[in-house]
Amino acid sequence: MSTTGNITPSAAHRGVYEIGEVATLVGLSLRTVRFYEEAGLLVAVGQAAGGYPLYDDDALERFLLIKKMKPLGFTLDEMRALVGLREEIERDGLPHERREELRERLATWVSLAEEKLASLQEQVRVAEAFMVMLHDDTARTRLRFDGDPGIF
């Protein structure tokens, strides 16, 4: 199940990563990765000789999904629920009825993500209108008090 686009670790990694490598590969701080690890959203597959947890490609995929959910305002519990749903729906041998139930739940997630995206788009429109107002205020005060129209 690919959620990432392209992760291209060096061949030497062989699909097992220490937490620092995970942070680098997903493009977030080590502190953020540790936060999600402590929240139970990353599952270690082993330990390095130094005692550091090791993660596999599935953990990277999971983390990149979480990274995409964060800007939409999903909670940790919602992230856990969607990660679990996506992992379950991919299992081999899942009864047809259960797979259909999971597909319906996944469709609900699609609707929720669309609602959250629409809300963010509205926030961007409001922010853009605010910036235009500030630019207008700046130009107006420059003309009024300096007589210099400036460049906008």
Short mmCIF file of C-alpha atoms in Angstrom, two decimals:
data_model
loop_
_atom_site.label_atom_id
_atom_site.label_comp_id
_atom_site.label_asym_id
_atom_site.label_seq_id
_atom_site.Cartn_x
_atom_site.Cartn_y
_atom_site.Cartn_z
CA MET A 1 0.00 0.00 0.00
CA SER A 2 1.81 3.13 -1.10
CA THR A 3 1.00 6.50 0.40
CA THR A 4 4.30 8.15 -0.15
CA GLY A 5 5.19 8.73 -3.68
CA ASN A 6 8.87 7.87 -3.78
CA ILE A 7 11.09 7.08 -0.83
CA THR A 8 14.56 6.31 -2.09
CA PRO A 9 16.84 5.14 0.71
CA SER A 10 20.31 3.99 -0.21
CA ALA A 11 20.67 0.33 -1.04
CA ALA A 12 22.68 -0.17 2.14
CA HIS A 13 19.60 0.41 4.28
CA ARG A 14 17.75 -2.71 3.08
CA GLY A 15 14.43 -1.38 4.35
CA VAL A 16 15.35 -1.05 8.04
CA TYR A 17 15.88 2.39 9.53
CA GLU A 18 16.87 3.96 12.82
CA ILE A 19 14.66 6.77 14.08
CA GLY A 20 17.04 9.47 12.79
CA GLU A 21 16.90 7.96 9.32
CA VAL A 22 13.10 7.90 9.51
CA ALA A 23 13.12 11.60 10.37
CA THR A 24 15.38 12.37 7.41
CA LEU A 25 13.42 10.24 4.95
CA VAL A 26 10.04 11.72 5.86
CA GLY A 27 11.36 15.26 6.16
CA LEU A 28 10.42 16.04 9.74
CA SER A 29 12.33 16.70 12.92
CA LEU A 30 13.55 13.89 15.12
CA ARG A 31 11.44 15.38 17.91
CA THR A 32 8.28 15.09 15.78
CA VAL A 33 9.07 11.49 14.83
CA ARG A 34 9.64 10.64 18.50
CA PHE A 35 6.30 12.24 19.38
CA TYR A 36 4.48 9.97 16.93
CA GLU A 37 6.54 7.00 18.12
CA GLU A 38 5.52 7.67 21.73
CA ALA A 39 1.90 8.07 20.60
CA GLY A 40 2.08 4.52 19.23
CA LEU A 41 1.78 5.45 15.58
CA LEU A 42 5.16 4.04 14.60
CA VAL A 43 5.83 0.42 15.42
CA ALA A 44 9.43 -0.72 15.78
CA VAL A 45 10.39 -4.00 14.13
CA GLY A 46 13.52 -4.48 16.20
CA GLN A 47 16.39 -2.77 17.94
CA ALA A 48 19.80 -1.66 16.73
CA ALA A 49 22.91 -2.69 18.65
CA GLY A 50 22.81 0.63 20.51
CA GLY A 51 19.27 -0.02 21.67
CA TYR A 52 17.62 2.38 19.19
CA PRO A 53 14.36 1.18 17.68
CA LEU A 54 14.40 0.05 14.06
CA TYR A 55 11.58 0.68 11.60
CA ASP A 56 10.71 -0.89 8.27
CA ASP A 57 9.24 0.44 5.03
CA ASP A 58 5.71 -0.15 6.33
CA ALA A 59 6.45 2.18 9.24
CA LEU A 60 7.70 4.80 6.78
CA GLU A 61 4.53 4.47 4.73
CA ARG A 62 2.44 4.79 7.89
CA PHE A 63 4.37 7.86 9.00
CA LEU A 64 3.99 9.56 5.63
CA LEU A 65 0.23 8.96 5.79
CA ILE A 66 0.19 10.57 9.24
CA LYS A 67 2.23 13.48 7.89
CA LYS A 68 -0.46 14.06 5.25
CA MET A 69 -3.26 13.89 7.83
CA LYS A 70 -1.71 16.43 10.21
CA PRO A 71 -2.35 19.59 8.14
CA LEU A 72 -5.98 18.56 7.80
CA GLY A 73 -6.36 18.63 11.57
CA PHE A 74 -6.87 14.93 12.21
CA THR A 75 -6.42 13.93 15.85
CA LEU A 76 -4.04 11.21 17.04
CA ASP A 77 -7.02 8.90 17.62
CA GLU A 78 -8.28 9.55 14.09
CA MET A 79 -4.80 8.86 12.72
CA ARG A 80 -4.65 5.57 14.62
CA ALA A 81 -8.09 4.60 13.37
CA LEU A 82 -7.30 5.28 9.72
CA VAL A 83 -3.90 3.57 9.91
CA GLY A 84 -5.58 0.52 11.42
CA LEU A 85 -8.36 0.52 8.84
CA ARG A 86 -5.91 0.76 5.93
CA GLU A 87 -3.78 -2.04 7.34
CA GLU A 88 -6.77 -4.29 7.94
CA ILE A 89 -8.31 -3.76 4.51
CA GLU A 90 -5.03 -4.88 2.89
CA ARG A 91 -4.86 -8.20 4.75
CA ASP A 92 -5.03 -11.35 2.69
CA GLY A 93 -7.90 -13.70 3.44
CA LEU A 94 -10.21 -11.02 4.80
CA PRO A 95 -13.85 -12.13 4.44
CA HIS A 96 -15.69 -10.31 1.64
CA GLU A 97 -18.29 -8.88 4.04
CA ARG A 98 -15.62 -7.41 6.30
CA ARG A 99 -13.71 -5.96 3.34
CA GLU A 100 -16.93 -4.28 2.11
CA GLU A 101 -17.57 -2.86 5.59
CA LEU A 102 -14.04 -1.47 5.64
CA ARG A 103 -14.50 0.05 2.18
CA GLU A 104 -17.60 1.85 3.43
CA ARG A 105 -15.66 3.16 6.42
CA LEU A 106 -12.86 4.26 4.09
CA ALA A 107 -15.42 6.18 2.00
CA THR A 108 -16.43 7.99 5.20
CA TRP A 109 -12.80 8.97 5.70
CA VAL A 110 -12.73 10.34 2.16
CA SER A 111 -15.74 12.53 2.94
CA LEU A 112 -14.19 13.72 6.19
CA ALA A 113 -10.90 14.59 4.47
CA GLU A 114 -12.82 16.49 1.76
CA GLU A 115 -14.65 18.50 4.44
CA LYS A 116 -11.40 19.31 6.23
CA LEU A 117 -9.78 20.34 2.95
CA ALA A 118 -12.71 22.62 2.09
CA SER A 119 -12.38 24.25 5.51
CA LEU A 120 -8.67 24.84 4.96
CA GLN A 121 -9.36 26.29 1.51
CA GLU A 122 -11.82 28.74 3.08
CA GLN A 123 -9.20 29.72 5.65
CA VAL A 124 -6.76 30.41 2.80
CA ARG A 125 -9.36 32.60 1.04
CA VAL A 126 -9.87 34.59 4.26
CA ALA A 127 -6.11 34.94 4.73
CA GLU A 128 -5.66 36.11 1.14
CA ALA A 129 -8.41 38.73 1.55
CA PHE A 130 -6.71 39.91 4.72
CA MET A 131 -3.37 40.28 2.91
CA VAL A 132 -5.02 42.28 0.11
CA MET A 133 -6.58 44.57 2.73
CA LEU A 134 -3.19 45.10 4.39
CA HIS A 135 -1.57 45.90 1.04
CA ASP A 136 -4.37 48.39 0.32
CA ASP A 137 -3.94 49.98 3.76
CA THR A 138 -0.20 50.31 3.21
CA ALA A 139 -0.67 51.90 -0.21
CA ARG A 140 -3.40 54.24 1.02
CA THR A 141 -1.39 55.50 3.99
CA ARG A 142 1.70 55.96 1.84
CA LEU A 143 -0.27 58.10 -0.64
CA ARG A 144 -2.03 60.02 2.10
CA PHE A 145 0.98 60.84 4.23
CA ASP A 146 3.96 60.61 1.86
CA GLY A 147 2.48 61.41 -1.53
CA ASP A 148 4.53 58.47 -2.87
CA PRO A 149 2.49 55.71 -4.50
CA GLY A 150 5.34 53.19 -4.18
CA ILE A 151 5.33 49.89 -6.04
CA PHE A 152 2.82 47.16 -5.25
#
